[in-house]
Coordinates of C-alpha atoms and ligand atoms in Angstrom, one line a residue:
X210 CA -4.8 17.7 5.5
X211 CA -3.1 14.6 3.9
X212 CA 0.4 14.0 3.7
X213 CA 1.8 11.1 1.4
X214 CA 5.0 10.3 3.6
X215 CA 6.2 11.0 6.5
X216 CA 9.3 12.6 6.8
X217 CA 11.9 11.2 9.1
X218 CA 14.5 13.8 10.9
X219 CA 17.1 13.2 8.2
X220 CA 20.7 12.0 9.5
X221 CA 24.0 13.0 9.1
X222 CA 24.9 12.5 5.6
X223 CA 26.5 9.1 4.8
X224 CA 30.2 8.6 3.4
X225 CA 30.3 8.3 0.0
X226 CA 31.3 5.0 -1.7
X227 CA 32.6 3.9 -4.9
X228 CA 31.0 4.8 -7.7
X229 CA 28.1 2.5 -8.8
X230 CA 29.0 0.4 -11.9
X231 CA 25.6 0.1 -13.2
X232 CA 24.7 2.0 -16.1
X233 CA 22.2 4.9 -15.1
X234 CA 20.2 8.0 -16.4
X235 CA 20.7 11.4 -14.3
X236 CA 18.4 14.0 -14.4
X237 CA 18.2 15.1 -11.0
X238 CA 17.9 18.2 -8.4
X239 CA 21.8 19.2 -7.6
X240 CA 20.8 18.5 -4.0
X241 CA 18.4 16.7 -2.2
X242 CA 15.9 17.9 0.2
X243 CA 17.2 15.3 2.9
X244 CA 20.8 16.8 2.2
X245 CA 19.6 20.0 2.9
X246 CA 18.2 19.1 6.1
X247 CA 14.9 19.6 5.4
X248 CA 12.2 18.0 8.2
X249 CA 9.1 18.3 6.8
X250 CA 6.3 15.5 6.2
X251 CA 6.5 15.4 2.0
X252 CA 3.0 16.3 1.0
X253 CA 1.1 15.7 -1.7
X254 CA -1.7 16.6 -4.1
X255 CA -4.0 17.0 -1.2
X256 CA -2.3 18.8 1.2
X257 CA -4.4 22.5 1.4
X258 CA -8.0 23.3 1.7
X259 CA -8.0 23.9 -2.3
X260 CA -7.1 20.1 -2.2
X261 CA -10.1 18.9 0.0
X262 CA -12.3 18.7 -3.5
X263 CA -9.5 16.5 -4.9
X264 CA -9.8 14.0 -2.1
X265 CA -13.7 14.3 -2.0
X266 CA -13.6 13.0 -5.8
X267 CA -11.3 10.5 -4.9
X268 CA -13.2 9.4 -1.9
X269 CA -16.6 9.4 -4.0
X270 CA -14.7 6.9 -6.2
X271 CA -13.7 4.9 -3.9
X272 CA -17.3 4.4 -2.4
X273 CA -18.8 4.4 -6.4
X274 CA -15.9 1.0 -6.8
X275 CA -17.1 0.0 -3.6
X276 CA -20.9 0.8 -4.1
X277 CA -21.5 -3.0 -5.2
X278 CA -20.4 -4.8 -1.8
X279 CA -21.6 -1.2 0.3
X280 CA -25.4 -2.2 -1.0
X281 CA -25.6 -5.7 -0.2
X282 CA -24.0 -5.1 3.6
X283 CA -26.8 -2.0 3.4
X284 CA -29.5 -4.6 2.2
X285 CA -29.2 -6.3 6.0
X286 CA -30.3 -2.5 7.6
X287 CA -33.5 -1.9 6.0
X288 CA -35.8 -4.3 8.0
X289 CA -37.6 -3.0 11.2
X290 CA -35.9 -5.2 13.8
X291 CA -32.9 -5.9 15.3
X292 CA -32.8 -9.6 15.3
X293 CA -30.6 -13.0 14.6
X294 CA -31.8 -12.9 10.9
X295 CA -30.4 -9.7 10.6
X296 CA -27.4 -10.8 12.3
X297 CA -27.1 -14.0 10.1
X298 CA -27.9 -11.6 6.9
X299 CA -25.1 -9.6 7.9
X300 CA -22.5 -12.6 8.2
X301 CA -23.3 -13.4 4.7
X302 CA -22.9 -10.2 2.9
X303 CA -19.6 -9.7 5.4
X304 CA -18.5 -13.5 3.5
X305 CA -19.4 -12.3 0.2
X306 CA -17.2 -9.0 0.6
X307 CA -14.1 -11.1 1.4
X308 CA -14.3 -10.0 5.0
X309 CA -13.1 -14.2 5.8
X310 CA -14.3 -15.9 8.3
X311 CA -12.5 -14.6 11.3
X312 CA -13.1 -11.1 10.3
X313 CA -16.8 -11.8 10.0
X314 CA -16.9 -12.9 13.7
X315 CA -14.9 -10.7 15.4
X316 CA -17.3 -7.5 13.5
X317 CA -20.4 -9.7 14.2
X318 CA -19.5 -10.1 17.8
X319 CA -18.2 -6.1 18.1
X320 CA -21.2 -4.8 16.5
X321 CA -23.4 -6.7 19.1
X322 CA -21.5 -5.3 22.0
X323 CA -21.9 -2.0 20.7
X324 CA -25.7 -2.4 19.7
X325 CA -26.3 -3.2 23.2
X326 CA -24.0 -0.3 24.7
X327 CA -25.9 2.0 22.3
X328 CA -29.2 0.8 22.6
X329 CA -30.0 0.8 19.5
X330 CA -33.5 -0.2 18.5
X331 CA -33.6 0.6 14.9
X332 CA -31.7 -1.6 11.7
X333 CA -30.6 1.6 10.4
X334 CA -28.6 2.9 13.6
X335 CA -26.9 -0.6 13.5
X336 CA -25.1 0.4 10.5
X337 CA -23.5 3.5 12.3
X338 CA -22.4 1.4 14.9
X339 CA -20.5 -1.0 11.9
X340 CA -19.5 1.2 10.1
X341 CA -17.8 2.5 13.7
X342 CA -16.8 -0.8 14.0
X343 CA -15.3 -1.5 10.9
X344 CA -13.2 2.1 10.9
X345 CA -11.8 0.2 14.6
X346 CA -10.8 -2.9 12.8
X347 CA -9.1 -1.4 10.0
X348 CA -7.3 1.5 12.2
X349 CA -4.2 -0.4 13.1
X350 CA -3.7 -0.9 8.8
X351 CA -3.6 2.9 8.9
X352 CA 0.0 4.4 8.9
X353 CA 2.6 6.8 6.7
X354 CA 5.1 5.4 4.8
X355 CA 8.3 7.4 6.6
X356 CA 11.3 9.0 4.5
X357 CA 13.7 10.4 5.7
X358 CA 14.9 7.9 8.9
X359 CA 18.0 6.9 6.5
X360 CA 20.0 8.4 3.4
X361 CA 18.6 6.8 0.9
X362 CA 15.7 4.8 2.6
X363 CA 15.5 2.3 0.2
X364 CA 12.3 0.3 -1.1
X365 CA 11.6 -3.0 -2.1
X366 CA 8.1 -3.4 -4.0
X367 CA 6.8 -7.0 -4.6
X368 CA 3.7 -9.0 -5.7
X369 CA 2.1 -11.3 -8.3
X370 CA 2.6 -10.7 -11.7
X371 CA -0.2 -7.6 -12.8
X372 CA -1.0 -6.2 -9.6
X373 CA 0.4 -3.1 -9.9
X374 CA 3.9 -2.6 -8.7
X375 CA 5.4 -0.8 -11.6
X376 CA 2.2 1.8 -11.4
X377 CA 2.1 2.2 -7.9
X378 CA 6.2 3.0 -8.2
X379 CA 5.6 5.3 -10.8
X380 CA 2.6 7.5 -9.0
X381 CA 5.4 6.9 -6.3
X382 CA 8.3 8.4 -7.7
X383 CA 6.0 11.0 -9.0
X384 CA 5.2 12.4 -5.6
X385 CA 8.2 11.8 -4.0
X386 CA 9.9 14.1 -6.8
X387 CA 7.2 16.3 -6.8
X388 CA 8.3 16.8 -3.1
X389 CA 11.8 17.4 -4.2
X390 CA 13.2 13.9 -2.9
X391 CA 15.8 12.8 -4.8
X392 CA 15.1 9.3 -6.4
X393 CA 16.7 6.7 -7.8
X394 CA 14.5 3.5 -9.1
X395 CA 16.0 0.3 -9.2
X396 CA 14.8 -1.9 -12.5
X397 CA 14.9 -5.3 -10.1
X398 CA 12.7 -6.9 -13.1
X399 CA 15.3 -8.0 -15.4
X400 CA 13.2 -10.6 -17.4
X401 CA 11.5 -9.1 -19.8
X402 CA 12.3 -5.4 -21.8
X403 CA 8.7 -4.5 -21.5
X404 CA 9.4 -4.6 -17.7
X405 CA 12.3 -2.2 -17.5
X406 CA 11.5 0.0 -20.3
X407 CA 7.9 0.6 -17.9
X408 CA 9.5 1.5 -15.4
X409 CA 12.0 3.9 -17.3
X410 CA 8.8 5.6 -18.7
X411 CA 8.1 6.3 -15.2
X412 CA 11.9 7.4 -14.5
X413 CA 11.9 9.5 -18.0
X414 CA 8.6 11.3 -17.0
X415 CA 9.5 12.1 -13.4
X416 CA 13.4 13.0 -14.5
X417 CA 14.9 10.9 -11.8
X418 CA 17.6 8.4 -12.0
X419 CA 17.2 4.5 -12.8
X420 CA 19.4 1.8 -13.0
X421 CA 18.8 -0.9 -15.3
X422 CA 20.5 -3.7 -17.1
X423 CA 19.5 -5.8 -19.7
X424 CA 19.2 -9.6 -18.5
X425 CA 20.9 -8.9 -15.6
X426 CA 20.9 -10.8 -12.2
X427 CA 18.2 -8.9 -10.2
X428 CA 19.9 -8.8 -7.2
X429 CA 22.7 -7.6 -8.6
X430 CA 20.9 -4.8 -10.4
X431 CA 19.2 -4.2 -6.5
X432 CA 22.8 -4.2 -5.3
X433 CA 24.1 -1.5 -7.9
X434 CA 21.0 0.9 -7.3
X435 CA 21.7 0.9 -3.7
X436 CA 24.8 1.6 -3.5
X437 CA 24.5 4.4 -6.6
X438 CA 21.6 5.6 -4.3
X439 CA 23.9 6.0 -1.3
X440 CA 27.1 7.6 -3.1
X441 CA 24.8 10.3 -5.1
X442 CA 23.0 10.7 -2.0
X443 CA 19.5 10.0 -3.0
X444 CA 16.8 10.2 -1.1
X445 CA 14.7 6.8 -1.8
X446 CA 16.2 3.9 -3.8
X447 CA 12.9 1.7 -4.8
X448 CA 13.3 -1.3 -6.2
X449 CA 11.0 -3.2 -9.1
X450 CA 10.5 -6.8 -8.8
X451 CA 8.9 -9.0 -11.2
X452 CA 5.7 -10.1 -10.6
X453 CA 5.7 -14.3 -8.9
X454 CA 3.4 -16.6 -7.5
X455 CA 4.1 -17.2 -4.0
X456 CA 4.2 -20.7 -5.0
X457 CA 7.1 -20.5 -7.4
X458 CA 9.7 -20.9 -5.2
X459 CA 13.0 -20.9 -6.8
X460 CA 11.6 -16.6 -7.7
X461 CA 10.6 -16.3 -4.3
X462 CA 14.3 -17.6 -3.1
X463 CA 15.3 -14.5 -5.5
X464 CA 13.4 -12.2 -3.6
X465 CA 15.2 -13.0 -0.6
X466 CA 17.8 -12.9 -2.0
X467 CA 17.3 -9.9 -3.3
X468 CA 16.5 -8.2 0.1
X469 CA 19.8 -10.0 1.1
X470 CA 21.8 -8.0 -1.3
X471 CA 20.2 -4.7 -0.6
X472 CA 21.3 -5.2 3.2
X473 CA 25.1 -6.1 1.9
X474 CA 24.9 -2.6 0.0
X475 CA 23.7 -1.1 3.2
X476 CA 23.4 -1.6 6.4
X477 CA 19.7 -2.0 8.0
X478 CA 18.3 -1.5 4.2
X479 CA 15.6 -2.3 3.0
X480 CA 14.1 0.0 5.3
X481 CA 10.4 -1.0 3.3
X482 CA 9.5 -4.4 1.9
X483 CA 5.7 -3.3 0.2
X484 CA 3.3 -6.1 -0.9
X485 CA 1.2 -4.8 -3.9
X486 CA -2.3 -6.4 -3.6
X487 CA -4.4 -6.5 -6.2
X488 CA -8.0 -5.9 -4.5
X489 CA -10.1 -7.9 -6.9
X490 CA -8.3 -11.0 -5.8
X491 CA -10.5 -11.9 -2.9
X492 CA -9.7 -14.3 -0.6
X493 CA -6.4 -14.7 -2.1
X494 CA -5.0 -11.6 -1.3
X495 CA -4.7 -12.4 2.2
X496 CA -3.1 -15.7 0.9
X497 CA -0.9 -13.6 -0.8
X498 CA 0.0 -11.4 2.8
X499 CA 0.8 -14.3 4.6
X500 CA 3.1 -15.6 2.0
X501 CA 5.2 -13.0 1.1
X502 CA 5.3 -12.1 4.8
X503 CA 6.6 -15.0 5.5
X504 CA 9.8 -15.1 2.9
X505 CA 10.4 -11.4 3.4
X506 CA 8.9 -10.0 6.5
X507 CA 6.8 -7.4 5.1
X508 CA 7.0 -3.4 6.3
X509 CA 3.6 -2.6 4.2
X510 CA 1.2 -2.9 1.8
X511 CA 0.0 -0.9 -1.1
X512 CA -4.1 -2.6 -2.1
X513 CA -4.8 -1.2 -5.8
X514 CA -7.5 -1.8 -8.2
X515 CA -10.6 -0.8 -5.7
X516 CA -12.5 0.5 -8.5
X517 CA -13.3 -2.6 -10.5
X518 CA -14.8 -5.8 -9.3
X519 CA -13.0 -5.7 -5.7
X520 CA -15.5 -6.1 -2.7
X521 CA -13.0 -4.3 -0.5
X522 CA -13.7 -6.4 3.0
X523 CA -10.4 -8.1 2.3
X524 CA -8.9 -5.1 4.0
X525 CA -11.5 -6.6 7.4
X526 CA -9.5 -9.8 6.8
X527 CA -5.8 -8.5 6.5
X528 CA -6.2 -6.6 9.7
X529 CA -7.9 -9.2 11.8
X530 CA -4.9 -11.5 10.4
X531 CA -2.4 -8.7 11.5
X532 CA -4.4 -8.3 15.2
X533 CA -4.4 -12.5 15.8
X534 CA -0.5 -12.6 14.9
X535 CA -0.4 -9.5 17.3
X536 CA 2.0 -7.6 14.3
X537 CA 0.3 -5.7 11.9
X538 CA 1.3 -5.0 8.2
X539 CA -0.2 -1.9 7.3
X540 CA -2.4 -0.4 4.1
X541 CA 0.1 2.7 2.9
X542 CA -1.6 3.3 0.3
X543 CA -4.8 2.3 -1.8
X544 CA -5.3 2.7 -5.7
X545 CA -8.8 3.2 -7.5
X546 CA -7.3 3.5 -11.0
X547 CA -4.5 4.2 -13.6
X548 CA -4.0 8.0 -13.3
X549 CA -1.8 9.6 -10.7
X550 CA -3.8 11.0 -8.5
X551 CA -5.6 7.4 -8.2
X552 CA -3.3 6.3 -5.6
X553 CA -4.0 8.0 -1.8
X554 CA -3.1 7.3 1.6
X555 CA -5.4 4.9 3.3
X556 CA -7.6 5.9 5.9
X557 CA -9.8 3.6 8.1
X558 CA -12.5 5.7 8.5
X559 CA -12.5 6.9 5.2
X560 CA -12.5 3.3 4.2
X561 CA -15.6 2.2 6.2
X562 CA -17.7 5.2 5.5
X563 CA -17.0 4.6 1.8
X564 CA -18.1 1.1 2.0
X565 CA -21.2 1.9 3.9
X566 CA -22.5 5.0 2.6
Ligands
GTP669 N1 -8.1 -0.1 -12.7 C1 -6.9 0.0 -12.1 N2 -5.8 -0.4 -12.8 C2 -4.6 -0.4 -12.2 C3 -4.5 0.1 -10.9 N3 -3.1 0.0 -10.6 C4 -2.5 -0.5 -11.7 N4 -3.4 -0.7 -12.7 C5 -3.2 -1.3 -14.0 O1 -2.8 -2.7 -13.9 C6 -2.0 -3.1 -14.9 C7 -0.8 -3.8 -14.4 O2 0.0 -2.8 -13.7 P1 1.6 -2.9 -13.5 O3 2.0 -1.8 -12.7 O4 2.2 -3.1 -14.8 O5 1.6 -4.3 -12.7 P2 2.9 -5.0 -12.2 O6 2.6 -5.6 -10.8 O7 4.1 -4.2 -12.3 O8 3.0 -6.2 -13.3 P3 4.2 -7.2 -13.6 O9 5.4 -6.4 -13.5 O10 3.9 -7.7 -14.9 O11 4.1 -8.3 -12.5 C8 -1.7 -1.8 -15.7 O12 -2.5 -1.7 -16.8 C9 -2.0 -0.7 -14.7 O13 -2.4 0.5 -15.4 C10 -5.6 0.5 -10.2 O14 -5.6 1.0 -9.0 N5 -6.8 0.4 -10.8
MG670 MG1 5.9 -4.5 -13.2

């Protein structure tokens, strides 16, 4: 069974405020699932037995996106010894799938220890024992996104222009409605028309409310959402950010700002600050991690795009970074396409088993 949040006991409702001034769409349940006191974890397209095929195709995609990466690591296993060449094969193909240095190690250094616990003789039970290995590693990513802790829990999605935050929002919102959650989307990427009119596709198709405002001040658009989110008691306020270079950082001074204003509208808000990571970026993605982290204090990550060129051991290398800092910021979610049902919860040993298959 696989749930797509996890559903917080719901608290008292809040006090309504003033009415929101933004200008916004309504198409909504007359009550949400939180306001009727519903504890449930939301689930999702895979949630029965009759789903098990749908996250079997999914999975079979994942390992087909990741099949490239999966054969050179599987290259290393087909000798008939257990030796430093097969060792120093392994720390290249680990390199080459983005893995990073300190990843590489720490695996290479695991998978030794457990060779000799296992006494393994043969190349080909070595790659059991990484794949084990790997699954360890990339355990801690491995976590729900909770809803439901506050009334609205409210969302703030950001990344580098392209990665994928408008999508991943969308399939978002599309499950969270599905689930009866009452939604309100926030169009935090004021710059260009294309921008908000995506994201009110996504709000027009799921019939949930958006606020938007043509050339506005981000934050204050952020600010208007929240604060519509908590007087029409919605469920989940997300907000929309336009994409920016870490580097750029008079936008990344908006972001906080941005994150600033959504704790003004409520208290202990945003509850998530997501990274979306485009996983074809390599190296850079953990780059990426670290920066954003360090301007926002990231709550979670969403990795998309695993079923193009991405090597997928960039995942090794964000959680190794999140052990060595000794605070982890986890994988909620991982997208192998365009279409909705593209974008799963992550699983480590899902993960490692697709890579090594
Ligand atoms: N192949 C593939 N394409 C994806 C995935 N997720 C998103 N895309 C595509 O990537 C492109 C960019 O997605 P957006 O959601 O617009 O990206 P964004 O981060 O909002 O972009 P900006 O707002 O311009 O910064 C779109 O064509 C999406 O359909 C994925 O998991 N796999
Ligand atoms: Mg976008």
């Amino acid at each position: 069974m696989f749930s797509f949040f996890k559903k917080k006991p719901a608290p008292p409702a809040p006090a309504p405020d003033a009415p929101a001034t933004a200008q916004a769409a309504t198409a909504t349940p007359e009550r949400s699932a939180a306001q009727a006191g519903q504890n449930t974890e939301v689930p999702v397209a895979p949630t029965s037995t009759a789903a098990w095929p749908t996250r079997q195709g999914w999975l079979s995609r994942l390992a087909e996106g990741l099949r490239k990466t999966g054969a050179g690591i599987s290259q290393v296993f087909t000798g008939t010894r257990i030796d430093d060449a097969l060792y120093e094969e392994l720390e290249s193909a680990l390199l080459l799938a983005d893995a990073g240095m300190s990843a590489t190690q720490f695996l290479l250094a695991d998978l030794k220890r457990r060779v000799k616990e296992a006494k393994a003789t043969e190349p080909v039970a070595v790659k059991g024992l990484l794949a084990d290995a790997v699954a360890e590693l990339l355990r801690p990513l491995e976590r729900s996104l909770s809803i439901g802790a506050a009334s609205p829990t409210v969302i703030m999605v950001t990344g580098v222009n392209g990665a994928g935050k408008t999508t991943s929002i969308g399939k978002l919102t599309r499950h969270l409605a599905e689930s009866d959650r009452k939604v309100l989307l926030a169009a935090a990427d004021t710059f260009r028309a294309a921008a908000r009119e995506q994201l009110a596709a996504w709000a027009g198709r799921n019939q949930v409310e958006i606020v938007s405002q043509e050339g506005g001040d981000p934050a204050a658009v952020t600010f208007d959402a929240v604060t519509a989110g908590r007087s029409r008691h919605c469920d989940v306020v997300i907000a929309d950010t336009a994409g920016r270079l870490p580097t750029q950082v008079h936008l990344m001074e908006e972001l906080k700002k941005i994150r600033r204003v959504i704790a003004k509208a409520q208290e202990g808000a945003p509850h998530e600050v997501l990274l979306v990571v485009d996983g074809n970026t390599g190296q850079n993605a953990l780059a990426q991690v670290k920066a954003f982290d360090a301007a926002l204090g990231l709550t979670g990550l969403i990795v998309t795009k695993l079923d193009g060129t991405a090597k997928g051991g960039v995942l090794a290398a964000i959680a190794r970074w999140g052990d060595e800092q000794g605070r982890v910021v986890p994988v909620y979610f991982i997208g192998i396409g365009e279409k909705l049902e593209d974008l799963q919860t992550f699983h480590a040993r899902e993960f490692a088993e697709a890579l090594l298959r």
